[in-house]
Amino acid sequence: MAQKRALITGITGQDGSYLAEFLLSKGYKVFGLTRRTSTPNYERIKHIEDQIELIPGDLLDQQSLTYAVSHSKPDEVYNLAAQSFVATSWSQPVLTGEFTALGVTRMLEAIRQVKPDASSASGRSARSTASAASRAAARASTTSSTVATPGPACRSPRAWPPPETSATAWSGSRSSSATRPS
């Protein structure tokens, strides 16, 4: 069986770094999309940096997302990158919408362009996950939701370990004491 491949946006964040560790422990080849900055912060992934491949890119740049999907050839895409600073989300709502909403659209478009049949080279269906930052909507209430799309199946990265089903719904609030998956 071919090694599964995963692309994680937001890999340098808390959830992305935990997910990268988990997927590596399951034998995945892990790629991470990192934003181009003058002072990169790889603190959360420094212990696994030699086991993953980082790809520069940005959720605001369609071409960089298309390149990341084309280069990584993922079986699964975890789109965890989003605006996570509450104060910035309120002072720059349009930018927050660009990252949190249109970033998901751009990533799905990149997957569609690179893998129009939504299947990987191994014959498995390509899967994608998007996780909007609840911190950016501080007054939003937590509700149950189910996503049904005609395209790639969605699943929640918040369930550890991720379920093997093609689509699931996540319900509930985030635990305040995050632990690394075992």
mmCIF file of C-alpha atoms in Angstrom:
data_model
loop_
_atom_site.group_PDB
_atom_site.id
_atom_site.type_symbol
_atom_site.label_atom_id
_atom_site.label_comp_id
_atom_site.label_asym_id
_atom_site.label_seq_id
_atom_site.Cartn_x
_atom_site.Cartn_y
_atom_site.Cartn_z
ATOM 1 C CA MET A 1 0.000 0.000 0.000
ATOM 2 C CA ALA A 2 1.328 3.450 -0.955
ATOM 3 C CA GLN A 3 2.218 5.903 1.790
ATOM 4 C CA LYS A 4 -0.616 8.376 2.421
ATOM 5 C CA ARG A 5 0.180 12.032 1.813
ATOM 6 C CA ALA A 6 -1.302 14.989 3.702
ATOM 7 C CA LEU A 7 -1.103 18.751 3.175
ATOM 8 C CA ILE A 8 -1.693 20.898 6.274
ATOM 9 C CA THR A 9 -2.203 24.655 6.124
ATOM 10 C CA GLY A 10 -1.636 26.273 9.498
ATOM 11 C CA ILE A 11 0.964 23.626 10.358
ATOM 12 C CA THR A 12 2.871 26.056 12.590
ATOM 13 C CA GLY A 13 -0.192 26.650 14.768
ATOM 14 C CA GLN A 14 -1.244 24.576 17.767
ATOM 15 C CA ASP A 15 -3.744 22.336 15.975
ATOM 16 C CA GLY A 16 -1.607 22.001 12.850
ATOM 17 C CA SER A 17 1.484 20.944 14.793
ATOM 18 C CA TYR A 18 -0.457 18.351 16.805
ATOM 19 C CA LEU A 19 -2.049 17.017 13.621
ATOM 20 C CA ALA A 20 1.344 16.798 11.894
ATOM 21 C CA GLU A 21 2.733 14.753 14.806
ATOM 22 C CA PHE A 22 -0.277 12.452 14.724
ATOM 23 C CA LEU A 23 -0.133 11.883 10.970
ATOM 24 C CA LEU A 24 3.616 11.216 11.109
ATOM 25 C CA SER A 25 2.989 8.617 13.816
ATOM 26 C CA LYS A 26 0.525 6.938 11.416
ATOM 27 C CA GLY A 27 3.143 6.782 8.649
ATOM 28 C CA TYR A 28 1.967 9.712 6.514
ATOM 29 C CA LYS A 29 4.203 11.869 4.347
ATOM 30 C CA VAL A 30 3.346 15.345 5.698
ATOM 31 C CA PHE A 31 3.576 18.636 3.822
ATOM 32 C CA GLY A 32 2.917 21.976 5.494
ATOM 33 C CA LEU A 33 1.948 25.282 3.914
ATOM 34 C CA THR A 34 3.770 28.152 5.623
ATOM 35 C CA ARG A 35 3.157 31.836 5.144
ATOM 36 C CA ARG A 36 6.038 33.911 3.839
ATOM 37 C CA THR A 37 7.154 36.204 6.663
ATOM 38 C CA SER A 38 10.330 38.086 7.504
ATOM 39 C CA THR A 39 10.514 36.278 10.850
ATOM 40 C CA PRO A 40 9.212 32.713 10.505
ATOM 41 C CA ASN A 41 7.987 31.048 13.683
ATOM 42 C CA TYR A 42 8.544 27.296 13.579
ATOM 43 C CA GLU A 43 8.668 26.877 17.376
ATOM 44 C CA ARG A 44 5.791 24.356 17.486
ATOM 45 C CA ILE A 45 7.233 22.171 14.716
ATOM 46 C CA LYS A 46 10.987 22.427 15.317
ATOM 47 C CA HIS A 47 11.097 18.871 16.738
ATOM 48 C CA ILE A 48 9.547 17.433 13.533
ATOM 49 C CA GLU A 49 10.881 19.910 10.971
ATOM 50 C CA ASP A 50 13.243 17.287 9.530
ATOM 51 C CA GLN A 51 10.325 14.863 9.017
ATOM 52 C CA ILE A 52 7.997 17.201 7.114
ATOM 53 C CA GLU A 53 8.287 19.237 3.930
ATOM 54 C CA LEU A 54 7.363 22.899 4.225
ATOM 55 C CA ILE A 55 5.956 24.708 1.195
ATOM 56 C CA PRO A 56 5.760 28.526 1.162
ATOM 57 C CA GLY A 57 2.317 29.842 0.317
ATOM 58 C CA ASP A 58 -0.603 31.994 1.374
ATOM 59 C CA LEU A 59 -4.378 31.534 1.541
ATOM 60 C CA LEU A 60 -4.707 34.886 -0.264
ATOM 61 C CA ASP A 61 -2.639 33.644 -3.222
ATOM 62 C CA GLN A 62 -4.429 31.155 -5.484
ATOM 63 C CA GLN A 63 -1.284 30.322 -7.465
ATOM 64 C CA SER A 64 0.663 29.341 -4.326
ATOM 65 C CA LEU A 65 -2.171 27.055 -3.189
ATOM 66 C CA THR A 66 -2.365 25.408 -6.596
ATOM 67 C CA TYR A 67 1.404 24.869 -6.503
ATOM 68 C CA ALA A 68 1.210 23.393 -2.969
ATOM 69 C CA VAL A 69 -1.474 20.887 -3.996
ATOM 70 C CA SER A 70 0.341 20.046 -7.229
ATOM 71 C CA HIS A 71 3.698 19.592 -5.460
ATOM 72 C CA SER A 72 2.430 17.601 -2.464
ATOM 73 C CA LYS A 73 -0.069 15.425 -4.376
ATOM 74 C CA PRO A 74 -2.090 14.926 -1.152
ATOM 75 C CA ASP A 75 -4.607 12.232 -0.364
ATOM 76 C CA GLU A 76 -5.895 14.491 2.409
ATOM 77 C CA VAL A 77 -5.871 18.286 2.844
ATOM 78 C CA TYR A 78 -6.289 19.852 6.279
ATOM 79 C CA ASN A 79 -6.974 23.576 5.907
ATOM 80 C CA LEU A 80 -6.378 24.828 9.459
ATOM 81 C CA ALA A 81 -4.935 28.258 8.628
ATOM 82 C CA ALA A 82 -7.144 31.212 9.497
ATOM 83 C CA GLN A 83 -7.179 34.528 11.322
ATOM 84 C CA SER A 84 -6.864 33.611 14.980
ATOM 85 C CA PHE A 85 -6.445 36.945 16.735
ATOM 86 C CA VAL A 86 -9.809 38.192 18.031
ATOM 87 C CA ALA A 87 -8.835 41.858 18.132
ATOM 88 C CA THR A 88 -7.614 41.746 14.531
ATOM 89 C CA SER A 89 -10.738 39.909 13.402
ATOM 90 C CA TRP A 90 -12.893 42.777 14.677
ATOM 91 C CA SER A 91 -10.625 45.598 13.466
ATOM 92 C CA GLN A 92 -10.036 43.995 10.038
ATOM 93 C CA PRO A 93 -13.210 42.031 9.246
ATOM 94 C CA VAL A 94 -12.665 41.966 5.467
ATOM 95 C CA LEU A 95 -9.160 40.515 5.840
ATOM 96 C CA THR A 96 -10.534 37.962 8.312
ATOM 97 C CA GLY A 97 -13.187 36.985 5.773
ATOM 98 C CA GLU A 98 -10.535 36.658 3.071
ATOM 99 C CA PHE A 99 -8.510 34.204 5.176
ATOM 100 C CA THR A 100 -11.319 32.326 6.885
ATOM 101 C CA ALA A 101 -13.929 32.066 4.142
ATOM 102 C CA LEU A 102 -12.317 32.768 0.787
ATOM 103 C CA GLY A 103 -9.161 30.916 1.813
ATOM 104 C CA VAL A 104 -11.258 27.743 2.021
ATOM 105 C CA THR A 105 -12.738 28.495 -1.401
ATOM 106 C CA ARG A 106 -9.286 29.045 -2.880
ATOM 107 C CA MET A 107 -8.001 25.778 -1.399
ATOM 108 C CA LEU A 108 -10.976 23.829 -2.765
ATOM 109 C CA GLU A 109 -10.398 25.458 -6.159
ATOM 110 C CA ALA A 110 -6.719 24.430 -6.063
ATOM 111 C CA ILE A 111 -7.759 20.840 -5.319
ATOM 112 C CA ARG A 112 -10.309 20.958 -8.149
ATOM 113 C CA GLN A 113 -7.728 22.326 -10.605
ATOM 114 C CA VAL A 114 -5.000 19.842 -9.722
ATOM 115 C CA LYS A 115 -7.216 16.806 -9.091
ATOM 116 C CA PRO A 116 -10.351 17.360 -11.178
ATOM 117 C CA ASP A 117 -11.501 13.765 -10.683
ATOM 118 C CA ALA A 118 -10.977 14.152 -6.896
ATOM 119 C CA SER A 119 -8.968 10.976 -6.686
ATOM 120 C CA SER A 120 -5.358 10.455 -5.772
ATOM 121 C CA ALA A 121 -2.754 8.506 -7.700
ATOM 122 C CA SER A 122 -3.394 5.623 -5.310
ATOM 123 C CA GLY A 123 -7.060 5.468 -6.350
ATOM 124 C CA ARG A 124 -8.389 6.717 -2.993
ATOM 125 C CA SER A 125 -10.741 9.668 -2.947
ATOM 126 C CA ALA A 126 -9.080 12.950 -2.038
ATOM 127 C CA ARG A 127 -10.417 14.387 1.220
ATOM 128 C CA SER A 128 -10.286 17.936 2.554
ATOM 129 C CA THR A 129 -10.984 19.542 5.897
ATOM 130 C CA ALA A 130 -11.496 23.200 6.704
ATOM 131 C CA SER A 131 -11.541 24.530 10.220
ATOM 132 C CA ALA A 132 -12.678 28.112 10.722
ATOM 133 C CA ALA A 133 -11.137 29.809 13.723
ATOM 134 C CA SER A 134 -13.750 30.053 16.459
ATOM 135 C CA ARG A 135 -11.440 32.477 18.257
ATOM 136 C CA ALA A 136 -11.976 34.973 15.441
ATOM 137 C CA ALA A 137 -15.721 35.019 16.161
ATOM 138 C CA ALA A 138 -15.614 35.489 19.902
ATOM 139 C CA ARG A 139 -19.373 36.004 20.268
ATOM 140 C CA ALA A 140 -20.372 33.083 18.060
ATOM 141 C CA SER A 141 -22.105 30.180 19.729
ATOM 142 C CA THR A 142 -21.015 26.595 19.183
ATOM 143 C CA THR A 143 -23.528 24.572 17.229
ATOM 144 C CA SER A 144 -23.686 21.211 15.571
ATOM 145 C CA SER A 145 -23.219 21.148 11.849
ATOM 146 C CA THR A 146 -23.112 18.657 9.047
ATOM 147 C CA VAL A 147 -21.434 19.434 5.757
ATOM 148 C CA ALA A 148 -22.601 17.599 2.666
ATOM 149 C CA THR A 149 -20.923 18.513 -0.608
ATOM 150 C CA PRO A 150 -20.819 16.900 -4.028
ATOM 151 C CA GLY A 151 -17.010 17.265 -4.000
ATOM 152 C CA PRO A 152 -14.360 15.890 -1.654
ATOM 153 C CA ALA A 153 -15.688 14.653 1.672
ATOM 154 C CA CYS A 154 -15.116 16.769 4.769
ATOM 155 C CA ARG A 155 -14.135 15.576 8.197
ATOM 156 C CA SER A 156 -13.242 17.292 11.419
ATOM 157 C CA PRO A 157 -9.609 17.474 12.534
ATOM 158 C CA ARG A 158 -10.817 17.959 16.094
ATOM 159 C CA ALA A 159 -11.640 14.306 16.614
ATOM 160 C CA TRP A 160 -8.532 12.362 17.657
ATOM 161 C CA PRO A 161 -7.810 10.127 15.989
ATOM 162 C CA PRO A 162 -9.499 11.332 12.795
ATOM 163 C CA PRO A 163 -12.293 8.941 11.816
ATOM 164 C CA GLU A 164 -11.791 6.703 8.819
ATOM 165 C CA THR A 165 -15.240 7.489 7.440
ATOM 166 C CA SER A 166 -15.553 9.766 4.430
ATOM 167 C CA ALA A 167 -17.682 12.400 6.171
ATOM 168 C CA THR A 168 -18.535 13.203 9.749
ATOM 169 C CA ALA A 169 -20.075 15.995 11.764
ATOM 170 C CA TRP A 170 -18.433 17.515 14.797
ATOM 171 C CA SER A 171 -20.446 18.770 17.706
ATOM 172 C CA GLY A 172 -19.472 20.286 20.988
ATOM 173 C CA SER A 173 -17.133 22.867 22.413
ATOM 174 C CA ARG A 174 -13.381 22.831 22.521
ATOM 175 C CA SER A 175 -11.724 21.512 25.615
ATOM 176 C CA SER A 176 -9.649 24.102 27.447
ATOM 177 C CA SER A 177 -6.931 21.537 28.196
ATOM 178 C CA ALA A 178 -5.499 20.405 24.885
ATOM 179 C CA THR A 179 -3.326 17.307 24.932
ATOM 180 C CA ARG A 180 -1.213 15.767 22.258
ATOM 181 C CA PRO A 181 -2.792 12.777 20.533
ATOM 182 C CA SER A 182 -1.375 9.443 21.547
#
